[in-house]
PDB file of C-alpha atoms in Angstrom:
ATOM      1  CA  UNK A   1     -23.370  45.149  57.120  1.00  0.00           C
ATOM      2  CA  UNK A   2     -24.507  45.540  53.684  1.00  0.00           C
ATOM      3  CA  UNK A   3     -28.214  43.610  52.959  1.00  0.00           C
ATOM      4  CA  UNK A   4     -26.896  42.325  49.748  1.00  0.00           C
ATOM      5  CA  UNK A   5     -23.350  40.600  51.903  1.00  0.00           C
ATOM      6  CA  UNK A   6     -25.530  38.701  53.931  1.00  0.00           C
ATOM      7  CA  UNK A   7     -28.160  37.861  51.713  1.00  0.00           C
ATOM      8  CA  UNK A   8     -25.421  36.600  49.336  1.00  0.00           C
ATOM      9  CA  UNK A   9     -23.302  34.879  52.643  1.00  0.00           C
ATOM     10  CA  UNK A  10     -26.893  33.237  53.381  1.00  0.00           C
ATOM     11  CA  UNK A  11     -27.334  31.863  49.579  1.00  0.00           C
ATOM     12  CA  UNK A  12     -23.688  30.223  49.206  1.00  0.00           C
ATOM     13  CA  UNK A  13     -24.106  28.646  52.504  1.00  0.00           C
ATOM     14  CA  UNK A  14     -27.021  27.134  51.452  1.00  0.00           C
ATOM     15  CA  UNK A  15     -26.307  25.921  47.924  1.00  0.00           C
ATOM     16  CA  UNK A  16     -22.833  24.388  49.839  1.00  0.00           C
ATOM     17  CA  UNK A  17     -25.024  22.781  52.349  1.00  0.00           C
ATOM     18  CA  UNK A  18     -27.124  21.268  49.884  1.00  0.00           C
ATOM     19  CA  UNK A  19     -23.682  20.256  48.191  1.00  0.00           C
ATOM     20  CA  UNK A  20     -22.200  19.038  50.787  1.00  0.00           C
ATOM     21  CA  UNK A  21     -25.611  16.458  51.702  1.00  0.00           C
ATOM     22  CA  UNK A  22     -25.633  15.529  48.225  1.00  0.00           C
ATOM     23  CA  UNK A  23     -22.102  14.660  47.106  1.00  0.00           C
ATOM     24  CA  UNK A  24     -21.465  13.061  50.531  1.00  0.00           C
ATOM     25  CA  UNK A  25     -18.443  15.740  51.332  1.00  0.00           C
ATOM     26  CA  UNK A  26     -16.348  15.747  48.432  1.00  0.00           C
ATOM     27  CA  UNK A  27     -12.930  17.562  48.558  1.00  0.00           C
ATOM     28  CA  UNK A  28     -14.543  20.608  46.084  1.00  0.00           C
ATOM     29  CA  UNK A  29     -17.578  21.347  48.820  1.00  0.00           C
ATOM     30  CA  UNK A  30     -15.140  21.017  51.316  1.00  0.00           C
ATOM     31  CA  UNK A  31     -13.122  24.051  49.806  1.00  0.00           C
ATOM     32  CA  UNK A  32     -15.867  25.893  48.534  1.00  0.00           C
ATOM     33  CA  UNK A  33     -17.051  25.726  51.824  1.00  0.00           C
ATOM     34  CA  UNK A  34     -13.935  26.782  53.832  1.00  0.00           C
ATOM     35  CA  UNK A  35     -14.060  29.881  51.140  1.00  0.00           C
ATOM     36  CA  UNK A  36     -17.933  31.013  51.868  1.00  0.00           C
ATOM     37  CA  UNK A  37     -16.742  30.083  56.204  1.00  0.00           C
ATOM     38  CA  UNK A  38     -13.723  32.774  55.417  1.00  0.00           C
ATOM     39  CA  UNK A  39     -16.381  35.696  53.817  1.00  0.00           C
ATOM     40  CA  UNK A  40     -18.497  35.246  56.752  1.00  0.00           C
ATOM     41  CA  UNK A  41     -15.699  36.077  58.916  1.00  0.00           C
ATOM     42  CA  UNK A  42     -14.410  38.916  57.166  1.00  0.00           C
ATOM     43  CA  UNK A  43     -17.654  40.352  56.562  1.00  0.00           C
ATOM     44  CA  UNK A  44     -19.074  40.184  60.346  1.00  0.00           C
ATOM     45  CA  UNK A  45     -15.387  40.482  61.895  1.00  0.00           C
ATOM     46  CA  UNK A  46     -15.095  44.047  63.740  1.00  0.00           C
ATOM     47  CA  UNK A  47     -12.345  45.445  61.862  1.00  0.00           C
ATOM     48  CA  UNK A  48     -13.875  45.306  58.726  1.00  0.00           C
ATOM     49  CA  UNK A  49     -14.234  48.061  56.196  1.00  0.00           C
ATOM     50  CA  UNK A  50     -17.641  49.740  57.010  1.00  0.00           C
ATOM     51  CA  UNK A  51     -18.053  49.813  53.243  1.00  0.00           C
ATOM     52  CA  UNK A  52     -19.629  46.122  52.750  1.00  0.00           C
ATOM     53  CA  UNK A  53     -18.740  44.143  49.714  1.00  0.00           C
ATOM     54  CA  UNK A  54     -21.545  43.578  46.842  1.00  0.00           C
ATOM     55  CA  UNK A  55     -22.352  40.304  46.118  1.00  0.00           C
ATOM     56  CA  UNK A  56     -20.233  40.355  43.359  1.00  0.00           C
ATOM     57  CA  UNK A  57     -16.963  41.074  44.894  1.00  0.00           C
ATOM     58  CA  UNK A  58     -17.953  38.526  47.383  1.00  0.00           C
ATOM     59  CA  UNK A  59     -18.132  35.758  44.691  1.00  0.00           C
ATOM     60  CA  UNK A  60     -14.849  36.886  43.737  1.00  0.00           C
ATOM     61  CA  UNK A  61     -13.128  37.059  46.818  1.00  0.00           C
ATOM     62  CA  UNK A  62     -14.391  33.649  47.412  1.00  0.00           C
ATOM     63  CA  UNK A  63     -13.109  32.313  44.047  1.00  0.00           C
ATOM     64  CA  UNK A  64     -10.004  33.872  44.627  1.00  0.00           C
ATOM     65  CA  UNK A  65      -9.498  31.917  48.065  1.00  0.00           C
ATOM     66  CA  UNK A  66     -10.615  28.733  46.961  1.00  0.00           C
ATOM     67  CA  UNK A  67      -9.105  28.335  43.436  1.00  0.00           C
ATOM     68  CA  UNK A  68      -5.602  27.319  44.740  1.00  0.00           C
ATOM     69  CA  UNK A  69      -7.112  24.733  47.280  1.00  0.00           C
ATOM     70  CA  UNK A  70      -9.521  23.557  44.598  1.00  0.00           C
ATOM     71  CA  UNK A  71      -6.922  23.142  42.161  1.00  0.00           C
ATOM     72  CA  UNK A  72      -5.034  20.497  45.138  1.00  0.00           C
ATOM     73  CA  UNK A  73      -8.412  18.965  45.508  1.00  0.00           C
ATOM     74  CA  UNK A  74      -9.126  17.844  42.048  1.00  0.00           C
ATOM     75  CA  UNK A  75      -5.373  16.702  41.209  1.00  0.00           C
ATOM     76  CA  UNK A  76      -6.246  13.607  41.128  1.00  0.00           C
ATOM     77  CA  UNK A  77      -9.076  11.321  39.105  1.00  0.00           C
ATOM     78  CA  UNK A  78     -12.209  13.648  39.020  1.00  0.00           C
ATOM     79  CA  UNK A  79     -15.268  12.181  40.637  1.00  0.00           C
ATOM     80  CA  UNK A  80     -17.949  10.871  38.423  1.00  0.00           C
ATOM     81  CA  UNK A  81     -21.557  10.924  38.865  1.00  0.00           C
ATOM     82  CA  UNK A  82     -22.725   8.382  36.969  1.00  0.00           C
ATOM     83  CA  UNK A  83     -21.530   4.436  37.538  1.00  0.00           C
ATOM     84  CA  UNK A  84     -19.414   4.396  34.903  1.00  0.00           C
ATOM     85  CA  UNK A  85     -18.368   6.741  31.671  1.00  0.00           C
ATOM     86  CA  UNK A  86     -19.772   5.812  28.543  1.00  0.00           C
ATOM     87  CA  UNK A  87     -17.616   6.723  25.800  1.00  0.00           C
ATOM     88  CA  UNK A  88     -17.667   9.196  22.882  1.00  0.00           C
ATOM     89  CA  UNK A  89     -20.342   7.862  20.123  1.00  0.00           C
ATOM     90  CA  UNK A  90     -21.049   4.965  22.086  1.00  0.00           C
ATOM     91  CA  UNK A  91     -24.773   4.221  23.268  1.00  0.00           C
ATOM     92  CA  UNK A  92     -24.930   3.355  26.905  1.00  0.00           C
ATOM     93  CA  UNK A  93     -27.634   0.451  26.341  1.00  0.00           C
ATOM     94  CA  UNK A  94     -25.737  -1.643  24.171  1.00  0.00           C
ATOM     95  CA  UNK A  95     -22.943  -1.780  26.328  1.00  0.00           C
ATOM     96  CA  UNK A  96     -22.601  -5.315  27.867  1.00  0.00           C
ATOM     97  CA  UNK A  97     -19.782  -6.858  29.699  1.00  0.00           C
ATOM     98  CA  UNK A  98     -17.288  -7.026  26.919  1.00  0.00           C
ATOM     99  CA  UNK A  99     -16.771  -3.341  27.320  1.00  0.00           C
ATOM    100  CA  UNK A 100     -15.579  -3.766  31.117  1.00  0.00           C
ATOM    101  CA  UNK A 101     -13.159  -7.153  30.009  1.00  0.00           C
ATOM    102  CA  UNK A 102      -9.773  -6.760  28.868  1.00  0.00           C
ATOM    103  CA  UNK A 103      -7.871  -9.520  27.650  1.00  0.00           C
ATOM    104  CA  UNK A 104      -4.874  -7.887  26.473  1.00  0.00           C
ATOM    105  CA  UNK A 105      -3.039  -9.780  28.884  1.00  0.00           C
ATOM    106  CA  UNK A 106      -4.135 -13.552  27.721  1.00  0.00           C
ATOM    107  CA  UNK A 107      -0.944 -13.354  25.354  1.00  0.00           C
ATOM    108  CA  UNK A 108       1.065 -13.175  28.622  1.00  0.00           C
ATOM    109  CA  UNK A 109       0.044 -16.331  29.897  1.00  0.00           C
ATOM    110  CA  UNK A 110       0.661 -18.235  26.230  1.00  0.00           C
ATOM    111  CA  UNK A 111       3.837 -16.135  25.548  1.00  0.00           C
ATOM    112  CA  UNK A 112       8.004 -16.938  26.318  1.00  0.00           C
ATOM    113  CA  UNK A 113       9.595 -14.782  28.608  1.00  0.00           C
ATOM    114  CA  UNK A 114      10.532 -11.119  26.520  1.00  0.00           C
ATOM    115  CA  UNK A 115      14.216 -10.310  25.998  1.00  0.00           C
ATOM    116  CA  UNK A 116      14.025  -7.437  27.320  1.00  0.00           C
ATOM    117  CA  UNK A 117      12.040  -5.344  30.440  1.00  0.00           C
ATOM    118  CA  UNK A 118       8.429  -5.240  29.414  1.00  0.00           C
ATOM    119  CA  UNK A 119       5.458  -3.482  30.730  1.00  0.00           C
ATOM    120  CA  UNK A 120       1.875  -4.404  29.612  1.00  0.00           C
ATOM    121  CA  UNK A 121      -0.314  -1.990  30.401  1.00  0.00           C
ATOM    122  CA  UNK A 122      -3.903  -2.353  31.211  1.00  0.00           C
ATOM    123  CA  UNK A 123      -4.552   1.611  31.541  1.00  0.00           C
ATOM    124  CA  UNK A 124      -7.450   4.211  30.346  1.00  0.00           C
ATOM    125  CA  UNK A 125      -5.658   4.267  26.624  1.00  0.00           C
ATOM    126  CA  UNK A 126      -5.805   0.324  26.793  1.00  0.00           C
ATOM    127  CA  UNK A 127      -9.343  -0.536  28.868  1.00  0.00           C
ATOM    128  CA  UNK A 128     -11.708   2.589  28.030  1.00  0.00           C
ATOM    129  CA  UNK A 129     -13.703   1.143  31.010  1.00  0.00           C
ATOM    130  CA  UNK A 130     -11.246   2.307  33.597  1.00  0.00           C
ATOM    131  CA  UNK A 131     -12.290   6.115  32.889  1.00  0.00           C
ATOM    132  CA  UNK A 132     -13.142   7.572  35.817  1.00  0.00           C
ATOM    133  CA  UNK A 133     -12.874   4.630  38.079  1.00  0.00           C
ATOM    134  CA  UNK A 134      -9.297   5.715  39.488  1.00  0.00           C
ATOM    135  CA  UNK A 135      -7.499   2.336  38.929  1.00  0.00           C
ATOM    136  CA  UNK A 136      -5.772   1.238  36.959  1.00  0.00           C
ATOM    137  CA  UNK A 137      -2.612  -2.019  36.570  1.00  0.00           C
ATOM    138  CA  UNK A 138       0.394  -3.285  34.865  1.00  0.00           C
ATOM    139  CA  UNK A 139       2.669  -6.874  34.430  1.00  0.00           C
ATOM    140  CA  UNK A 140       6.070  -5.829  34.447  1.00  0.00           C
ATOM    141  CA  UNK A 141       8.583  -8.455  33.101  1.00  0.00           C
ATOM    142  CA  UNK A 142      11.851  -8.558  34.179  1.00  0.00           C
ATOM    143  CA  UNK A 143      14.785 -11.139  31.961  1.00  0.00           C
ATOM    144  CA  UNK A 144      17.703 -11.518  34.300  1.00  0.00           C
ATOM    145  CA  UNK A 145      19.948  -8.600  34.987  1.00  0.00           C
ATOM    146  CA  UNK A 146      17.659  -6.356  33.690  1.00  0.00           C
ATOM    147  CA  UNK A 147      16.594  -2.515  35.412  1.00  0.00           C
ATOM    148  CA  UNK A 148      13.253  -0.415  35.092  1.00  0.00           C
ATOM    149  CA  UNK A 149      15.140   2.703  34.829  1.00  0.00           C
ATOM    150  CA  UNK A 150      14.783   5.436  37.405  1.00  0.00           C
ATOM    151  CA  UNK A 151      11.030   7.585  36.349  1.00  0.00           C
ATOM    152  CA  UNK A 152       8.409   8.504  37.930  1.00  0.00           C
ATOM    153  CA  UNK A 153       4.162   8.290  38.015  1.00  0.00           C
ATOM    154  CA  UNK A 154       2.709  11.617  38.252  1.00  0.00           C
ATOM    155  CA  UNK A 155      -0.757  11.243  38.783  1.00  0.00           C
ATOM    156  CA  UNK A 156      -0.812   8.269  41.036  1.00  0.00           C
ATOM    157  CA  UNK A 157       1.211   6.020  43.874  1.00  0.00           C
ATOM    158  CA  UNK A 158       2.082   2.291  42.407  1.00  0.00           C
ATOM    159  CA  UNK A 159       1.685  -0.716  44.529  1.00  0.00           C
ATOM    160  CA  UNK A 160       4.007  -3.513  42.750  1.00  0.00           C
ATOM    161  CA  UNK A 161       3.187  -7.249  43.754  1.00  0.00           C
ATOM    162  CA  UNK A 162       6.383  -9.578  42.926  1.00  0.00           C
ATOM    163  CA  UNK A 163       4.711 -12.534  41.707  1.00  0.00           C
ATOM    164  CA  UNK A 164       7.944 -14.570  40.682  1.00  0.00           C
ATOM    165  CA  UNK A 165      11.718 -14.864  41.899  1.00  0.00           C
ATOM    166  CA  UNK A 166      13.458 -11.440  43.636  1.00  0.00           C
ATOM    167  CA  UNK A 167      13.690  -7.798  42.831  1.00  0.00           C
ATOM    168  CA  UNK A 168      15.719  -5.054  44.373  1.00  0.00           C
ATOM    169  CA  UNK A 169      13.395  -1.724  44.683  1.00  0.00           C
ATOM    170  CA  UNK A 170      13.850   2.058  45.403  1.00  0.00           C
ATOM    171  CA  UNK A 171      12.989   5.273  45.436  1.00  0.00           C
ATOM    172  CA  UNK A 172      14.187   8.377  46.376  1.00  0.00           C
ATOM    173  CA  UNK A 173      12.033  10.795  48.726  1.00  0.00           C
ATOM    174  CA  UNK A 174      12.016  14.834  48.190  1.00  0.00           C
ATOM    175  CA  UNK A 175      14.371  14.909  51.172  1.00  0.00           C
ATOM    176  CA  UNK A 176      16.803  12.913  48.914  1.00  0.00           C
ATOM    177  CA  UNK A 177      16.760   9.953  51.121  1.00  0.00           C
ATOM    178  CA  UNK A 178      17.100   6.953  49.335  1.00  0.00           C
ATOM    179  CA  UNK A 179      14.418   3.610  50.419  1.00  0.00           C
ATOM    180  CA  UNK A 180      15.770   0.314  49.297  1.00  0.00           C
ATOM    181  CA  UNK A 181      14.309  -3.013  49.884  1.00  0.00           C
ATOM    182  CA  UNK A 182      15.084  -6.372  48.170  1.00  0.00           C
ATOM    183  CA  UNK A 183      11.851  -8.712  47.404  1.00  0.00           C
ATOM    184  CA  UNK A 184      10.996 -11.879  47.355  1.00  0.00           C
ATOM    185  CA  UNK A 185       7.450 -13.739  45.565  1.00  0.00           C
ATOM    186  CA  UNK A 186       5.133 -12.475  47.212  1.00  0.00           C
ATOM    187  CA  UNK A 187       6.449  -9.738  48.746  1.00  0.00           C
ATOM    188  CA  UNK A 188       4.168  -6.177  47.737  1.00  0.00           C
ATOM    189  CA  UNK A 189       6.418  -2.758  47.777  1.00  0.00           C
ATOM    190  CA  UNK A 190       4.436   0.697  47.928  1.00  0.00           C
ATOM    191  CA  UNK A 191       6.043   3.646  45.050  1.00  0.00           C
ATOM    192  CA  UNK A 192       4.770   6.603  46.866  1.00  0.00           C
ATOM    193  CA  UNK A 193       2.690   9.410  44.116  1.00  0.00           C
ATOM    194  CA  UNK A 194       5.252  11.558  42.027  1.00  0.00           C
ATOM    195  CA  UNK A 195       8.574  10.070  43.495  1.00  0.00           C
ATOM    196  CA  UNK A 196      11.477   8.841  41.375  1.00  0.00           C
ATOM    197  CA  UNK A 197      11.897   5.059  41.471  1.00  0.00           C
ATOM    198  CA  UNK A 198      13.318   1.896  40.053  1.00  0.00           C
ATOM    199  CA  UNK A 199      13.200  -2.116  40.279  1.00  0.00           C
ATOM    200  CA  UNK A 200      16.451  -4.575  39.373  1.00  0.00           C
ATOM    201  CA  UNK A 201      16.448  -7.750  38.423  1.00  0.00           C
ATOM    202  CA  UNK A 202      20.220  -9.207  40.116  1.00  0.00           C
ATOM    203  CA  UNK A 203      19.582 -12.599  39.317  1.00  0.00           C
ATOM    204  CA  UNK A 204      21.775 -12.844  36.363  1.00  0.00           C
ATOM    205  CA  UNK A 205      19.768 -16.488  35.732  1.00  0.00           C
ATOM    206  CA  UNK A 206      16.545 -16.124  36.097  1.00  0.00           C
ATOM    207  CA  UNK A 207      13.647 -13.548  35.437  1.00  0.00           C
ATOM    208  CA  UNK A 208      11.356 -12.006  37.250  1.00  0.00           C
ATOM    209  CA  UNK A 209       7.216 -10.985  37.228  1.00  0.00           C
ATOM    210  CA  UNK A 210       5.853  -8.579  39.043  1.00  0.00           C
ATOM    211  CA  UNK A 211       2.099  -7.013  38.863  1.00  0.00           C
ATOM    212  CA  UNK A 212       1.568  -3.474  39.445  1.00  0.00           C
ATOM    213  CA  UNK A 213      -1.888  -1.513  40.522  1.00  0.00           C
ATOM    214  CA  UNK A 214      -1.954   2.084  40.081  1.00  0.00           C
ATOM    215  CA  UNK A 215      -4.505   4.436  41.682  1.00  0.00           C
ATOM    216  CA  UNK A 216      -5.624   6.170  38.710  1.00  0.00           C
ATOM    217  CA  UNK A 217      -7.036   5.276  35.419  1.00  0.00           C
ATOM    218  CA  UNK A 218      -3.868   7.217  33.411  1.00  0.00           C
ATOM    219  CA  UNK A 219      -1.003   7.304  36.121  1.00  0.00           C
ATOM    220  CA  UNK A 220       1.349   8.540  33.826  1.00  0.00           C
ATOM    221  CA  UNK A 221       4.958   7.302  33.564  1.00  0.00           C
ATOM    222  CA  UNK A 222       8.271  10.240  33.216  1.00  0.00           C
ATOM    223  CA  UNK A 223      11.369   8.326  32.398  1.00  0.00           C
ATOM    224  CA  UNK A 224      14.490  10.164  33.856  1.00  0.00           C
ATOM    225  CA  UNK A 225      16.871   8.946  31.660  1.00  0.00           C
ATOM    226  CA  UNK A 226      15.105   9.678  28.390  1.00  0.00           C
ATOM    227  CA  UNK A 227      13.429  12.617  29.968  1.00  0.00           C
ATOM    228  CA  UNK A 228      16.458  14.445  30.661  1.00  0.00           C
ATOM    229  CA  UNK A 229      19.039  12.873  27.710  1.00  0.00           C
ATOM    230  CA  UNK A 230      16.227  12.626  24.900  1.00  0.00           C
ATOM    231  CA  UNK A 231      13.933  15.322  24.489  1.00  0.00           C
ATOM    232  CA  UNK A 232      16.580  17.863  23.123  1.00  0.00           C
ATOM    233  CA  UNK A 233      17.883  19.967  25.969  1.00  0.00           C
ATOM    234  CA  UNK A 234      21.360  21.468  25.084  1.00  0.00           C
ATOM    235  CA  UNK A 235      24.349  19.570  25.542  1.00  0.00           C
ATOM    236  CA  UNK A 236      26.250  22.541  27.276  1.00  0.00           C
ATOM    237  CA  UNK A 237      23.073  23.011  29.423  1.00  0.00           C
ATOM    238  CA  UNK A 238      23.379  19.139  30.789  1.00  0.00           C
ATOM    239  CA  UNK A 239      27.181  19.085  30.698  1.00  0.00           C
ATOM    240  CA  UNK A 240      27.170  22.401  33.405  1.00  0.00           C
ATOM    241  CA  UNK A 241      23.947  20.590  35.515  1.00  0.00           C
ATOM    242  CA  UNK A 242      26.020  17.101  35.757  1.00  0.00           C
ATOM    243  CA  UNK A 243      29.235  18.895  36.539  1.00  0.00           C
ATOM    244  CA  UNK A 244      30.384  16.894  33.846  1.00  0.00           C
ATOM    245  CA  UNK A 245      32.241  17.786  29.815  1.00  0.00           C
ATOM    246  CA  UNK A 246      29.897  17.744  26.295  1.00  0.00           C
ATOM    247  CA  UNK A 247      31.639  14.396  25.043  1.00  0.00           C
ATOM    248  CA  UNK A 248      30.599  12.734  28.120  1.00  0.00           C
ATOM    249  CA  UNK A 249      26.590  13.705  27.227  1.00  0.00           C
ATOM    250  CA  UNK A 250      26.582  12.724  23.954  1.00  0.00           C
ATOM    251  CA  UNK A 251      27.850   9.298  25.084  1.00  0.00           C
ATOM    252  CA  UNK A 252      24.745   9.236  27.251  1.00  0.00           C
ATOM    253  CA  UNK A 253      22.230  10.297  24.129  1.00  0.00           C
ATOM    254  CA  UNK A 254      24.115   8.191  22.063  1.00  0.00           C
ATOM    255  CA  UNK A 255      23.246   4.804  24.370  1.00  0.00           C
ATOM    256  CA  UNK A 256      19.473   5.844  24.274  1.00  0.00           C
ATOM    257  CA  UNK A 257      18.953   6.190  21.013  1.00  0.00           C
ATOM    258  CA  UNK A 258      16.825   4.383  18.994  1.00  0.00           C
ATOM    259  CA  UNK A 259      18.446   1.401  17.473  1.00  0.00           C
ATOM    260  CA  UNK A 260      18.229   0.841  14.193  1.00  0.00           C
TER     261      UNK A 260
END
């Protein structure tokens, strides 16, 4: 084998080591790892080309079989390496502990009931703090009868907390299998990452709170209805998906639209 191969096998596994001591086995070493594991084996593994690979094509070959794991490992919030980010133009040292307080939810306490469904948001566009710290929450308010449409949160999994009167909760699993369950106060509900879900009020009296945490700092919410009858796609395009006539679609565009 090649001087250069194992020299370069030797290096990686070393600068991974150190990696892996150091950032107490996050998912990236992990992969790298695996990669420089799977070079070793090809290069010392009997039916391998006597011609060895340079250290450069080894760097390659190991990129190329760890970029699509490494892209699943950092779907998620990045790791940070410092307690918390500072942001843009701000000077770490005269932060204090108004920077990690939000109290854009005091109006909730003070406020009536909305008229109708209302979510206030306590996310990274909201509470700069949260960057980086993978959390992230929401009050959702619910007047009687009312629906949080079908959508979905692609960058997290939401854990919803019904703090007052009943809900009725779904989603829908990539299987198509539907999961309902009806709350009561104090009854928590887990939204699994990326799945299409909904909550309904049925009490046609009375409203209902819940409190929602999310797993990252900007979870990200896709409404289906205003995703798919909103944004412009074709009405002959959506009429042939739904099985269903043009006049029939622009009824549905026509009942999300913005009202005057």
């Amino acid at each position: 084998m090649d001087q250069d191969c194992i020299c370069g096998v030797t290096q990686a596994k070393f600068r991974i080591k150190k990696a892996w001591s150091v950032d107490k086995k996050t998912p990236e070493s992990i992969v790298m790892l695996r990669a420089v594991a799977f070079v070793h084996f090809i290069c010392y593994h009997p039916g391998f080309s006597t011609t060895a690979l340079t250290v450069k094509q080894q760097f390659f070959l190991a990129l190329a079989i760890a970029f699509p794991f490494f892209r699943v490992a950092i779907f998620g919030d990045p790791d940070i390496i410092t307690d918390f980010v500072v942001p843009a133009g701000a000077n770490a040292v005269e932060l204090d502990g108004k920077f990690f307080t939000y109290t854009g939810m005091r109006r909730l306490v003070i406020s009536d009931p909305p008229a109708n469904f209302t979510v206030t948001k306590a996310a990274m566009p909201e509470f700069p703090a949260l960057n980086g710290q993978s959390v992230s929450y929401a009050v959702l308010q619910y007047p009687a009868g009312s629906v949080n449409p079908p959508h979905t949160h692609p960058r997290a999994a939401e854990l919803l907390f019904l703090t007052y009167r009943t809900l009725e909760v779904g989603f829908v699993d990539t299987a198509n299998r539907l999961f309902t369950q009806g709350l009561q106060a104090g009854d928590m509900f887990v939204f699994p990452k990326g799945l299409v879900h909904y909550q309904l009020n049925c009490d046609e009296k009375n409203f209902a709170i819940a409190i929602s945490a999310f797993g990252s700092s900007a979870a990200g919410t896709v409404s289906v209805p205003s995703t798919v009858f909103a944004t412009g796609i074709d009405d002959e395009i959506l009429a042939k998906s739904f099985k269903t006539d043009v006049a029939t679609i622009q009824k549905l565009k026509a009942g999300l639209a913005p009202k005057a």
